Structures are given as C-alpha cells and as structure tokens.
Short mmCIF file of N, CA and C in Angstrom, two decimals:
data_model
loop_
_atom_site.label_atom_id
_atom_site.label_comp_id
_atom_site.label_asym_id
_atom_site.label_seq_id
_atom_site.Cartn_x
_atom_site.Cartn_y
_atom_site.Cartn_z
N GLU A 1 -44.68 92.48 38.42
CA GLU A 1 -43.47 92.43 37.63
C GLU A 1 -43.80 92.21 36.16
N VAL A 2 -43.00 93.19 35.32
CA VAL A 2 -43.24 93.23 33.95
C VAL A 2 -41.92 92.61 33.33
N GLU A 3 -42.14 91.70 32.34
CA GLU A 3 -41.07 91.00 31.59
C GLU A 3 -41.22 91.61 30.15
N GLY A 4 -39.92 91.65 29.57
CA GLY A 4 -39.95 92.01 28.18
C GLY A 4 -39.29 93.39 27.92
N ASP A 5 -39.33 93.87 26.61
CA ASP A 5 -38.75 95.09 26.30
C ASP A 5 -39.79 96.18 25.84
N THR A 6 -39.50 97.41 25.90
CA THR A 6 -40.37 98.23 25.13
C THR A 6 -40.11 98.27 23.50
N LEU A 7 -41.02 97.91 22.82
CA LEU A 7 -40.91 97.90 21.33
C LEU A 7 -41.68 98.77 20.58
N ARG A 8 -41.48 99.07 19.38
CA ARG A 8 -41.96 100.10 18.58
C ARG A 8 -42.64 99.56 17.33
N GLN A 9 -43.24 98.23 17.50
CA GLN A 9 -43.70 97.61 16.27
C GLN A 9 -45.07 97.07 16.66
N ARG A 10 -45.87 96.52 15.75
CA ARG A 10 -47.25 96.17 15.88
C ARG A 10 -47.17 94.86 16.76
N THR A 11 -46.45 93.96 16.34
CA THR A 11 -46.49 92.54 16.83
C THR A 11 -45.21 92.38 17.70
N ASN A 12 -45.35 91.56 18.69
CA ASN A 12 -44.33 91.43 19.53
C ASN A 12 -44.40 89.77 20.19
N PRO A 13 -43.76 88.94 19.23
CA PRO A 13 -43.75 87.60 19.86
C PRO A 13 -42.83 87.48 21.03
N TYR A 14 -43.45 86.72 21.96
CA TYR A 14 -42.70 86.63 23.32
C TYR A 14 -42.85 85.29 23.87
N THR A 15 -42.07 84.70 24.51
CA THR A 15 -42.28 83.36 25.20
C THR A 15 -41.82 83.63 26.62
N PHE A 16 -42.83 83.35 27.57
CA PHE A 16 -42.49 83.35 29.03
C PHE A 16 -41.64 82.00 29.52
N THR A 17 -40.65 82.28 30.08
CA THR A 17 -39.74 81.25 30.49
C THR A 17 -39.88 80.62 31.77
N THR A 18 -40.72 81.31 32.51
CA THR A 18 -41.16 80.94 34.12
C THR A 18 -42.54 80.94 34.30
N ALA A 19 -43.01 80.03 35.15
CA ALA A 19 -44.48 80.03 35.34
C ALA A 19 -44.90 81.23 36.45
N GLY A 20 -46.02 81.45 36.46
CA GLY A 20 -46.47 82.44 37.40
C GLY A 20 -47.54 83.20 36.83
N ASN A 21 -47.97 84.45 37.71
CA ASN A 21 -48.82 85.45 37.09
C ASN A 21 -48.11 86.45 36.24
N LYS A 22 -48.36 86.73 35.04
CA LYS A 22 -47.60 87.64 34.32
C LYS A 22 -48.63 88.82 33.81
N ILE A 23 -48.10 90.03 33.66
CA ILE A 23 -48.67 91.12 33.19
C ILE A 23 -48.05 91.57 32.03
N ILE A 24 -48.77 92.01 31.00
CA ILE A 24 -48.22 92.76 29.85
C ILE A 24 -48.91 93.87 29.81
N ILE A 25 -48.18 94.91 29.58
CA ILE A 25 -48.83 96.40 29.58
C ILE A 25 -48.55 96.79 28.02
N VAL A 26 -49.53 97.37 27.51
CA VAL A 26 -49.37 97.78 26.11
C VAL A 26 -49.63 99.25 26.05
N ARG A 27 -48.74 100.18 25.69
CA ARG A 27 -48.92 101.53 25.69
C ARG A 27 -48.76 101.99 24.43
N THR A 28 -49.90 102.71 23.86
CA THR A 28 -49.88 103.28 22.52
C THR A 28 -49.99 104.83 22.57
N VAL A 29 -49.24 105.35 21.47
CA VAL A 29 -49.41 106.84 21.58
C VAL A 29 -49.79 106.93 19.95
N SER A 30 -50.81 107.73 19.75
CA SER A 30 -51.30 108.23 18.32
C SER A 30 -50.34 109.30 17.73
N LYS A 31 -50.29 109.42 16.39
CA LYS A 31 -49.61 110.54 15.81
C LYS A 31 -50.06 111.89 16.23
N ARG A 32 -51.24 111.99 16.89
CA ARG A 32 -51.78 113.25 17.47
C ARG A 32 -51.27 113.43 18.83
N GLY A 33 -50.80 112.50 19.37
CA GLY A 33 -50.36 112.56 20.78
C GLY A 33 -51.18 111.87 21.87
N CYS A 34 -52.28 111.47 21.30
CA CYS A 34 -53.18 110.85 22.18
C CYS A 34 -52.52 109.37 22.70
N THR A 35 -52.67 109.08 24.13
CA THR A 35 -52.08 107.89 24.59
C THR A 35 -53.17 106.87 25.15
N ASN A 36 -52.84 105.74 25.26
CA ASN A 36 -53.62 104.82 25.69
C ASN A 36 -52.73 103.58 26.43
N GLU A 37 -53.15 103.09 27.59
CA GLU A 37 -52.33 102.02 28.24
C GLU A 37 -53.27 101.02 28.49
N GLU A 38 -53.14 99.78 28.38
CA GLU A 38 -53.85 98.60 28.75
C GLU A 38 -52.98 97.44 29.24
N ALA A 39 -53.44 96.89 30.34
CA ALA A 39 -52.80 95.70 30.87
C ALA A 39 -53.51 94.38 30.73
N PHE A 40 -52.74 93.47 30.42
CA PHE A 40 -53.32 91.95 30.07
C PHE A 40 -52.68 91.17 30.94
N SER A 41 -53.42 90.25 31.70
CA SER A 41 -52.84 89.45 32.71
C SER A 41 -53.01 87.85 32.25
N TYR A 42 -51.87 87.26 32.47
CA TYR A 42 -51.84 85.82 32.09
C TYR A 42 -51.41 84.90 33.27
N GLN A 43 -51.96 83.73 33.30
CA GLN A 43 -51.43 82.74 34.39
C GLN A 43 -50.55 81.81 33.44
N VAL A 44 -49.16 81.71 33.58
CA VAL A 44 -48.39 80.90 32.84
C VAL A 44 -48.19 79.78 33.59
N GLU A 45 -48.43 78.46 33.22
CA GLU A 45 -48.24 77.23 33.76
C GLU A 45 -47.09 76.47 33.53
N GLU A 46 -46.60 75.65 34.37
CA GLU A 46 -45.34 74.94 34.19
C GLU A 46 -45.53 74.02 33.05
N GLN A 47 -44.60 73.84 32.15
CA GLN A 47 -44.70 72.66 31.09
C GLN A 47 -44.53 71.35 31.86
N PRO A 48 -45.23 70.36 31.32
CA PRO A 48 -44.95 68.92 31.85
C PRO A 48 -43.44 68.56 31.32
N THR A 49 -43.00 67.64 32.04
CA THR A 49 -41.67 67.13 31.66
C THR A 49 -41.92 65.73 31.32
N ALA A 50 -42.13 65.59 29.91
CA ALA A 50 -42.25 64.12 29.24
C ALA A 50 -40.84 63.52 29.07
N GLU A 51 -40.74 62.54 30.01
CA GLU A 51 -39.45 61.69 30.07
C GLU A 51 -39.76 60.38 30.44
N PHE A 52 -39.02 59.47 29.70
CA PHE A 52 -39.04 58.07 30.13
C PHE A 52 -37.79 57.33 29.73
N ASP A 53 -37.78 56.18 30.48
CA ASP A 53 -36.57 55.39 30.43
C ASP A 53 -36.79 54.39 29.31
N LEU A 54 -35.95 54.11 28.38
CA LEU A 54 -36.14 52.99 27.22
C LEU A 54 -34.72 52.63 26.79
N GLU A 55 -34.33 51.33 26.70
CA GLU A 55 -33.16 50.90 26.25
C GLU A 55 -33.19 51.13 24.72
N GLU A 56 -32.10 51.50 24.15
CA GLU A 56 -32.10 51.79 22.62
C GLU A 56 -32.18 50.56 21.84
N VAL A 57 -31.53 49.32 22.37
CA VAL A 57 -31.62 48.13 21.52
C VAL A 57 -32.10 46.99 22.56
N ILE A 58 -32.99 46.30 22.16
CA ILE A 58 -33.42 45.10 22.95
C ILE A 58 -33.67 43.95 22.20
N CYS A 59 -33.68 42.75 22.67
CA CYS A 59 -33.74 41.58 21.88
C CYS A 59 -35.21 41.25 21.50
N TYR A 60 -35.27 40.88 20.27
CA TYR A 60 -36.50 40.42 19.80
C TYR A 60 -36.51 38.93 20.28
N PRO A 61 -37.83 38.50 20.59
CA PRO A 61 -39.17 38.92 20.65
C PRO A 61 -39.55 39.66 21.97
N ASN A 62 -38.81 40.27 22.62
CA ASN A 62 -39.24 40.93 24.06
C ASN A 62 -40.04 42.04 23.63
N ASP A 63 -41.11 42.36 24.56
CA ASP A 63 -42.10 43.52 24.39
C ASP A 63 -41.13 44.74 24.68
N ILE A 64 -41.72 45.95 24.13
CA ILE A 64 -41.13 47.10 24.55
C ILE A 64 -41.84 47.81 25.67
N VAL A 65 -41.03 47.89 26.67
CA VAL A 65 -41.70 48.35 28.05
C VAL A 65 -40.86 49.66 28.39
N ALA A 66 -41.65 50.80 28.66
CA ALA A 66 -41.14 52.10 29.10
C ALA A 66 -41.93 52.71 30.24
N GLN A 67 -41.36 53.19 31.25
CA GLN A 67 -41.91 53.79 32.27
C GLN A 67 -41.79 55.34 32.46
N ALA A 68 -42.87 56.21 32.47
CA ALA A 68 -42.83 57.79 32.43
C ALA A 68 -42.07 58.09 33.73
N THR A 69 -41.10 59.02 33.77
CA THR A 69 -40.50 59.45 34.77
C THR A 69 -40.75 60.92 35.16
N GLY A 70 -41.51 61.49 34.44
CA GLY A 70 -41.95 63.01 34.62
C GLY A 70 -42.72 63.19 35.82
N GLY A 71 -43.06 64.30 35.97
CA GLY A 71 -43.90 64.82 37.39
C GLY A 71 -45.30 64.18 37.28
N ALA A 72 -45.97 64.43 38.29
CA ALA A 72 -47.51 63.89 38.55
C ALA A 72 -48.39 64.91 37.92
N GLY A 73 -49.66 64.47 38.02
CA GLY A 73 -50.79 65.47 37.67
C GLY A 73 -50.86 65.78 36.10
N VAL A 74 -50.38 64.83 35.43
CA VAL A 74 -50.64 65.00 33.84
C VAL A 74 -51.24 63.96 33.27
N SER A 75 -51.70 64.03 32.19
CA SER A 75 -52.41 62.85 31.39
C SER A 75 -51.21 62.38 30.31
N ARG A 76 -51.07 61.09 30.34
CA ARG A 76 -49.97 60.58 29.35
C ARG A 76 -50.56 59.71 28.28
N THR A 77 -50.11 59.87 27.26
CA THR A 77 -50.57 59.13 25.86
C THR A 77 -49.39 58.64 25.31
N TRP A 78 -49.10 57.37 24.99
CA TRP A 78 -48.00 56.71 24.38
C TRP A 78 -48.50 56.40 22.90
N TYR A 79 -47.50 56.62 22.07
CA TYR A 79 -47.70 56.12 20.70
C TYR A 79 -46.46 55.31 20.10
N VAL A 80 -46.74 54.47 19.42
CA VAL A 80 -45.80 53.50 18.69
C VAL A 80 -45.95 53.61 17.25
N ASN A 81 -44.74 54.06 16.69
CA ASN A 81 -44.79 54.54 15.07
C ASN A 81 -45.91 55.18 14.76
N SER A 82 -46.26 56.34 15.59
CA SER A 82 -47.25 57.47 15.23
C SER A 82 -48.82 57.01 15.58
N THR A 83 -48.90 55.78 16.10
CA THR A 83 -50.31 55.19 16.16
C THR A 83 -50.36 55.00 17.74
N GLU A 84 -51.49 55.75 18.15
CA GLU A 84 -51.86 55.87 19.82
C GLU A 84 -51.90 54.36 20.16
N ASN A 85 -51.33 54.05 21.34
CA ASN A 85 -51.13 52.76 21.86
C ASN A 85 -51.92 52.66 23.19
N ASN A 86 -51.54 53.49 24.13
CA ASN A 86 -52.34 53.37 25.48
C ASN A 86 -52.19 54.73 26.20
N THR A 87 -52.76 54.79 27.38
CA THR A 87 -52.51 55.91 28.30
C THR A 87 -52.21 55.38 29.52
N GLY A 88 -51.57 56.24 30.44
CA GLY A 88 -50.98 55.93 31.76
C GLY A 88 -49.45 56.11 31.78
N ASP A 89 -48.88 55.46 33.06
CA ASP A 89 -47.74 55.86 33.20
C ASP A 89 -46.69 54.90 32.70
N VAL A 90 -47.13 53.71 32.15
CA VAL A 90 -46.34 52.68 31.38
C VAL A 90 -46.90 52.24 30.12
N ILE A 91 -45.94 51.86 29.34
CA ILE A 91 -46.37 51.37 28.01
C ILE A 91 -45.67 49.90 28.10
N ASN A 92 -46.53 48.93 27.50
CA ASN A 92 -45.99 47.56 27.47
C ASN A 92 -46.51 47.15 26.07
N TYR A 93 -45.79 47.14 25.02
CA TYR A 93 -45.91 47.02 23.81
C TYR A 93 -45.46 45.71 23.20
N PRO A 94 -46.51 44.83 22.96
CA PRO A 94 -46.04 43.47 22.33
C PRO A 94 -45.54 43.61 20.94
N THR A 95 -44.38 43.10 20.59
CA THR A 95 -43.71 43.29 19.15
C THR A 95 -44.10 42.11 18.46
N ASP A 96 -44.18 42.31 17.23
CA ASP A 96 -44.40 41.23 16.20
C ASP A 96 -43.29 41.07 15.16
N LYS A 97 -42.40 42.01 15.14
CA LYS A 97 -41.32 41.84 14.14
C LYS A 97 -39.92 42.55 14.74
N LYS A 98 -38.79 42.27 14.12
CA LYS A 98 -37.65 42.96 14.39
C LYS A 98 -37.75 44.33 13.64
N GLY A 99 -36.85 45.34 14.11
CA GLY A 99 -36.89 46.47 13.37
C GLY A 99 -36.83 47.73 14.32
N ARG A 100 -37.01 49.06 13.89
CA ARG A 100 -36.97 50.20 14.72
C ARG A 100 -38.39 50.56 14.95
N TYR A 101 -38.51 50.94 16.26
CA TYR A 101 -39.90 51.47 16.65
C TYR A 101 -39.65 52.81 17.12
N ASN A 102 -40.50 53.77 16.78
CA ASN A 102 -40.46 55.06 17.52
C ASN A 102 -41.45 55.17 18.55
N ILE A 103 -41.13 55.38 19.80
CA ILE A 103 -41.99 55.51 20.96
C ILE A 103 -42.03 57.04 21.34
N ARG A 104 -43.31 57.42 21.36
CA ARG A 104 -43.56 58.78 21.75
C ARG A 104 -44.52 58.90 23.00
N LEU A 105 -44.03 59.85 23.94
CA LEU A 105 -44.81 60.08 25.01
C LEU A 105 -45.42 61.57 24.92
N ARG A 106 -46.71 61.59 25.12
CA ARG A 106 -47.24 63.03 25.07
C ARG A 106 -47.89 63.26 26.58
N GLU A 107 -47.37 64.38 27.14
CA GLU A 107 -47.95 64.70 28.52
C GLU A 107 -48.67 66.00 28.41
N GLU A 108 -49.92 66.10 28.88
CA GLU A 108 -50.62 67.19 28.89
C GLU A 108 -51.19 67.59 30.29
N THR A 109 -51.06 68.80 30.76
CA THR A 109 -51.65 69.08 32.05
C THR A 109 -53.02 69.58 31.94
N SER A 110 -53.59 69.76 33.02
CA SER A 110 -55.08 69.99 32.91
C SER A 110 -55.37 71.37 32.40
N ASN A 111 -54.43 72.28 32.30
CA ASN A 111 -54.55 73.47 31.56
C ASN A 111 -54.22 73.65 30.16
N GLY A 112 -53.86 72.39 29.70
CA GLY A 112 -53.71 72.29 28.15
C GLY A 112 -52.04 72.33 27.80
N CYS A 113 -51.30 72.50 28.78
CA CYS A 113 -49.72 72.64 28.31
C CYS A 113 -49.29 71.13 27.95
N VAL A 114 -48.72 71.10 26.90
CA VAL A 114 -48.15 69.82 26.26
C VAL A 114 -46.73 69.75 26.14
N GLN A 115 -46.11 68.58 26.32
CA GLN A 115 -44.65 68.22 26.03
C GLN A 115 -44.62 66.91 25.42
N ILE A 116 -43.89 66.67 24.34
CA ILE A 116 -43.84 65.40 23.62
C ILE A 116 -42.11 64.97 23.87
N LYS A 117 -42.13 63.78 24.04
CA LYS A 117 -40.70 63.09 23.98
C LYS A 117 -40.69 61.87 22.94
N ASP A 118 -39.79 61.92 22.09
CA ASP A 118 -39.57 60.78 21.14
C ASP A 118 -38.37 59.99 21.49
N LYS A 119 -38.25 58.66 21.45
CA LYS A 119 -37.18 57.90 21.46
C LYS A 119 -37.35 56.74 20.53
N VAL A 120 -36.25 56.23 19.94
CA VAL A 120 -36.20 55.08 19.06
C VAL A 120 -35.69 53.85 19.84
N VAL A 121 -36.37 52.86 19.53
CA VAL A 121 -35.74 51.60 20.06
C VAL A 121 -35.65 50.42 18.91
N THR A 122 -34.60 49.67 18.79
CA THR A 122 -34.45 48.73 17.81
C THR A 122 -34.52 47.53 18.48
N LEU A 123 -35.46 46.58 17.76
CA LEU A 123 -35.42 45.26 18.17
C LEU A 123 -34.68 44.33 17.30
N THR A 124 -33.74 43.61 17.80
CA THR A 124 -32.70 42.86 16.92
C THR A 124 -32.48 41.54 17.38
N GLN A 125 -32.17 40.69 16.46
CA GLN A 125 -31.95 39.15 16.97
C GLN A 125 -30.87 38.79 15.97
N PRO A 126 -29.96 37.95 16.50
CA PRO A 126 -28.74 37.48 15.53
C PRO A 126 -29.40 36.46 14.65
N GLU A 127 -28.86 36.60 13.38
CA GLU A 127 -29.41 35.55 12.37
C GLU A 127 -28.50 34.32 12.50
N ALA A 128 -29.24 33.22 12.50
CA ALA A 128 -28.68 32.00 12.53
C ALA A 128 -28.70 31.46 11.13
N SER A 129 -27.77 31.99 10.32
CA SER A 129 -27.74 31.38 8.83
C SER A 129 -26.30 30.96 8.53
N ILE A 130 -26.06 30.17 7.47
CA ILE A 130 -24.93 29.60 7.09
C ILE A 130 -24.56 29.78 5.64
N ARG A 131 -23.23 30.18 5.52
CA ARG A 131 -22.96 30.63 4.11
C ARG A 131 -23.21 29.47 3.12
N ASP A 132 -22.78 28.30 3.37
CA ASP A 132 -22.92 27.31 2.42
C ASP A 132 -24.09 26.21 2.69
N ARG A 133 -25.10 26.16 2.09
CA ARG A 133 -26.32 25.63 2.48
C ARG A 133 -26.52 24.22 1.60
N ASN A 134 -25.25 23.66 1.02
CA ASN A 134 -25.41 22.52 0.37
C ASN A 134 -25.71 21.41 1.27
N THR A 135 -27.13 20.74 1.16
CA THR A 135 -27.65 19.95 2.16
C THR A 135 -27.39 18.46 1.81
N ILE A 136 -26.79 18.21 0.88
CA ILE A 136 -26.35 16.70 0.38
C ILE A 136 -24.94 16.62 0.56
N LEU A 137 -24.40 15.76 1.44
CA LEU A 137 -23.09 15.49 1.69
C LEU A 137 -22.87 13.97 1.55
N CYS A 138 -21.58 13.62 1.27
CA CYS A 138 -21.08 12.16 1.37
C CYS A 138 -20.52 11.93 2.89
N SER A 139 -20.51 10.70 3.27
CA SER A 139 -19.84 10.35 4.58
C SER A 139 -18.37 10.95 4.51
N ASN A 140 -17.81 11.39 5.48
CA ASN A 140 -16.42 11.74 5.55
C ASN A 140 -16.12 13.06 4.73
N ASP A 141 -17.22 13.70 4.15
CA ASP A 141 -16.92 15.05 3.64
C ASP A 141 -16.66 16.02 4.59
N LEU A 142 -15.81 17.00 4.35
CA LEU A 142 -15.68 18.09 5.43
C LEU A 142 -16.65 19.15 5.21
N LEU A 143 -17.27 19.49 6.33
CA LEU A 143 -18.44 20.47 6.07
C LEU A 143 -17.83 21.76 6.89
N VAL A 144 -17.66 22.82 6.35
CA VAL A 144 -17.13 24.00 6.86
C VAL A 144 -18.09 24.89 7.09
N LEU A 145 -18.56 25.31 8.39
CA LEU A 145 -19.80 26.16 8.72
C LEU A 145 -19.26 27.41 9.26
N ALA A 146 -19.68 28.61 8.79
CA ALA A 146 -19.48 29.78 9.12
C ALA A 146 -20.71 30.62 9.15
N LEU A 147 -20.75 31.58 10.03
CA LEU A 147 -21.98 32.59 10.05
C LEU A 147 -21.88 33.51 8.87
N LYS A 148 -22.88 34.25 8.31
CA LYS A 148 -22.93 35.23 7.44
C LYS A 148 -22.44 36.31 8.12
N ASP A 149 -23.27 36.66 9.28
CA ASP A 149 -23.06 37.86 9.86
C ASP A 149 -22.83 37.82 11.47
N THR A 150 -21.78 38.25 11.78
CA THR A 150 -21.46 38.12 13.38
C THR A 150 -21.35 39.32 14.09
N GLN A 151 -21.99 40.37 13.47
CA GLN A 151 -22.03 41.86 14.05
C GLN A 151 -22.54 41.97 15.35
N ASP A 152 -23.68 41.24 15.77
CA ASP A 152 -24.35 41.38 16.87
C ASP A 152 -24.36 39.92 17.57
N VAL A 153 -23.39 39.07 17.28
CA VAL A 153 -23.35 37.60 17.90
C VAL A 153 -22.20 37.71 19.03
N ALA A 154 -22.40 37.43 20.28
CA ALA A 154 -21.56 37.46 21.19
C ALA A 154 -20.96 35.90 21.27
N THR A 155 -21.76 34.88 21.30
CA THR A 155 -21.22 33.55 21.27
C THR A 155 -22.16 32.78 20.30
N VAL A 156 -21.62 31.69 19.88
CA VAL A 156 -22.34 30.69 18.94
C VAL A 156 -22.25 29.34 19.38
N GLN A 157 -23.21 28.60 19.37
CA GLN A 157 -23.03 27.18 19.83
C GLN A 157 -23.50 26.39 18.64
N TRP A 158 -22.63 25.50 18.21
CA TRP A 158 -22.97 24.51 17.02
C TRP A 158 -23.31 23.25 17.67
N GLN A 159 -24.37 22.60 17.17
CA GLN A 159 -24.91 21.15 17.74
C GLN A 159 -25.15 20.36 16.66
N TYR A 160 -24.55 19.23 16.59
CA TYR A 160 -24.53 18.26 15.41
C TYR A 160 -25.35 17.07 16.01
N THR A 161 -26.52 16.71 15.14
CA THR A 161 -27.21 15.48 15.53
C THR A 161 -26.71 14.38 14.61
N GLY A 162 -27.00 13.13 15.04
CA GLY A 162 -26.60 11.99 14.50
C GLY A 162 -25.34 11.49 14.53
N TYR A 163 -24.45 12.21 15.49
CA TYR A 163 -23.20 11.92 15.61
C TYR A 163 -22.98 11.59 17.16
N GLN A 164 -22.79 10.26 17.53
CA GLN A 164 -22.65 9.90 18.89
C GLN A 164 -23.58 10.55 19.78
N ASN A 165 -24.72 10.48 19.56
CA ASN A 165 -25.98 11.24 20.19
C ASN A 165 -25.67 12.59 20.39
N GLY A 166 -25.27 13.30 19.43
CA GLY A 166 -24.99 14.71 19.36
C GLY A 166 -23.73 15.14 19.81
N ASN A 167 -23.29 16.28 19.28
CA ASN A 167 -21.99 16.69 19.75
C ASN A 167 -22.03 18.31 19.57
N SER A 168 -21.54 18.95 20.45
CA SER A 168 -21.70 20.45 20.28
C SER A 168 -20.46 21.22 20.66
N SER A 169 -20.34 22.33 20.36
CA SER A 169 -19.30 23.20 20.83
C SER A 169 -19.83 24.77 20.89
N GLU A 170 -18.93 25.49 21.90
CA GLU A 170 -19.49 27.02 21.90
C GLU A 170 -18.31 27.58 21.66
N ASP A 171 -18.31 28.64 21.24
CA ASP A 171 -17.22 29.59 20.98
C ASP A 171 -17.65 31.08 21.19
N GLU A 172 -16.73 31.88 21.75
CA GLU A 172 -16.70 33.27 21.65
C GLU A 172 -16.56 33.97 20.36
N VAL A 173 -17.28 34.90 19.85
CA VAL A 173 -17.21 35.30 18.52
C VAL A 173 -16.41 36.75 18.64
#
C-alpha cells in the first residue's frame, strides 16, 4: 500500500498517521526522458501515549504524586520544573514550598519514538494572617479579628487562650 500523493517537487515532507510497514516509491524522469524508480521501506511504530493523572491543586505540604496511565513497554522519565526527577510508572515528589510546579512525563519506546505530556499543579495553603496585629491591648478592649484573604478558605477556627481555659469558635467562610 502506498500512502501520499504524486508531487512534482524536490522535497516532500510527510507524516505517517498509522503504524505498520510503509513503502515510498520515488519515480523520477529527467529532461531527456530517462526514468528511474526506487522504493524505500519503513517500519512505522506506534507513538507512546504519555498520560498521567494529577490534581491541578493540592494542599501544601503534601507530596506531588502521579501515576502514568499510558501503555506498557515504554521507558518513563519524570521531570519537575525541567529537572529530571526519577524513572518508572510513579512520581512521588516531596515539596519544599508552595507554588506552581510543572510536571513532565517523557515516554520512549525501544525504537526511539517519544511522546511528552506536561501538566501544572499548584500547591496552596490558606494564609493564617490577621489585618490588625496590634499586640498590646488593655483589658476590656474590643479586638476585631478578620482574615486578610479568604479566597481559598472554607472554614476558620478562632481559638483564644487565657480566657476560661480557652474558647474557640468555628465559622463557615
């Protein structure tokens, strides 16, 4: 089976979209009418399917854990922020700070076919900060506590020490 078109140009970039034995036949005719025909045979291999599951947002200080879900028979290399981390089906990367991490999986077959998949994960943690940090108060002063940023906060618990062995409240945000 021959795939492709007959062209009248010197180069013919072509991409095989299916695996299997492929033949390319090149026919040339000189200006004097001389002809030549040559066949070139190729074994086209399937591309690996680099794929993995990874949550887009996870809580810090949890490790980044991902499992490759592509096919078997490939070598896998994991990268974190462009630095090679480990090989195998699973990555378990201990994090040392909050922020965005680029996770890359590179799969390669024994014949050198390569596919790369990138995903980004964000490690987040709600900030426990207070707007007014005046640390000196008089007894019976009213202290108004409010969080600076509640965008990623689902609940907040306030705990007061030194008052009737501690007092606390929990509120939905």
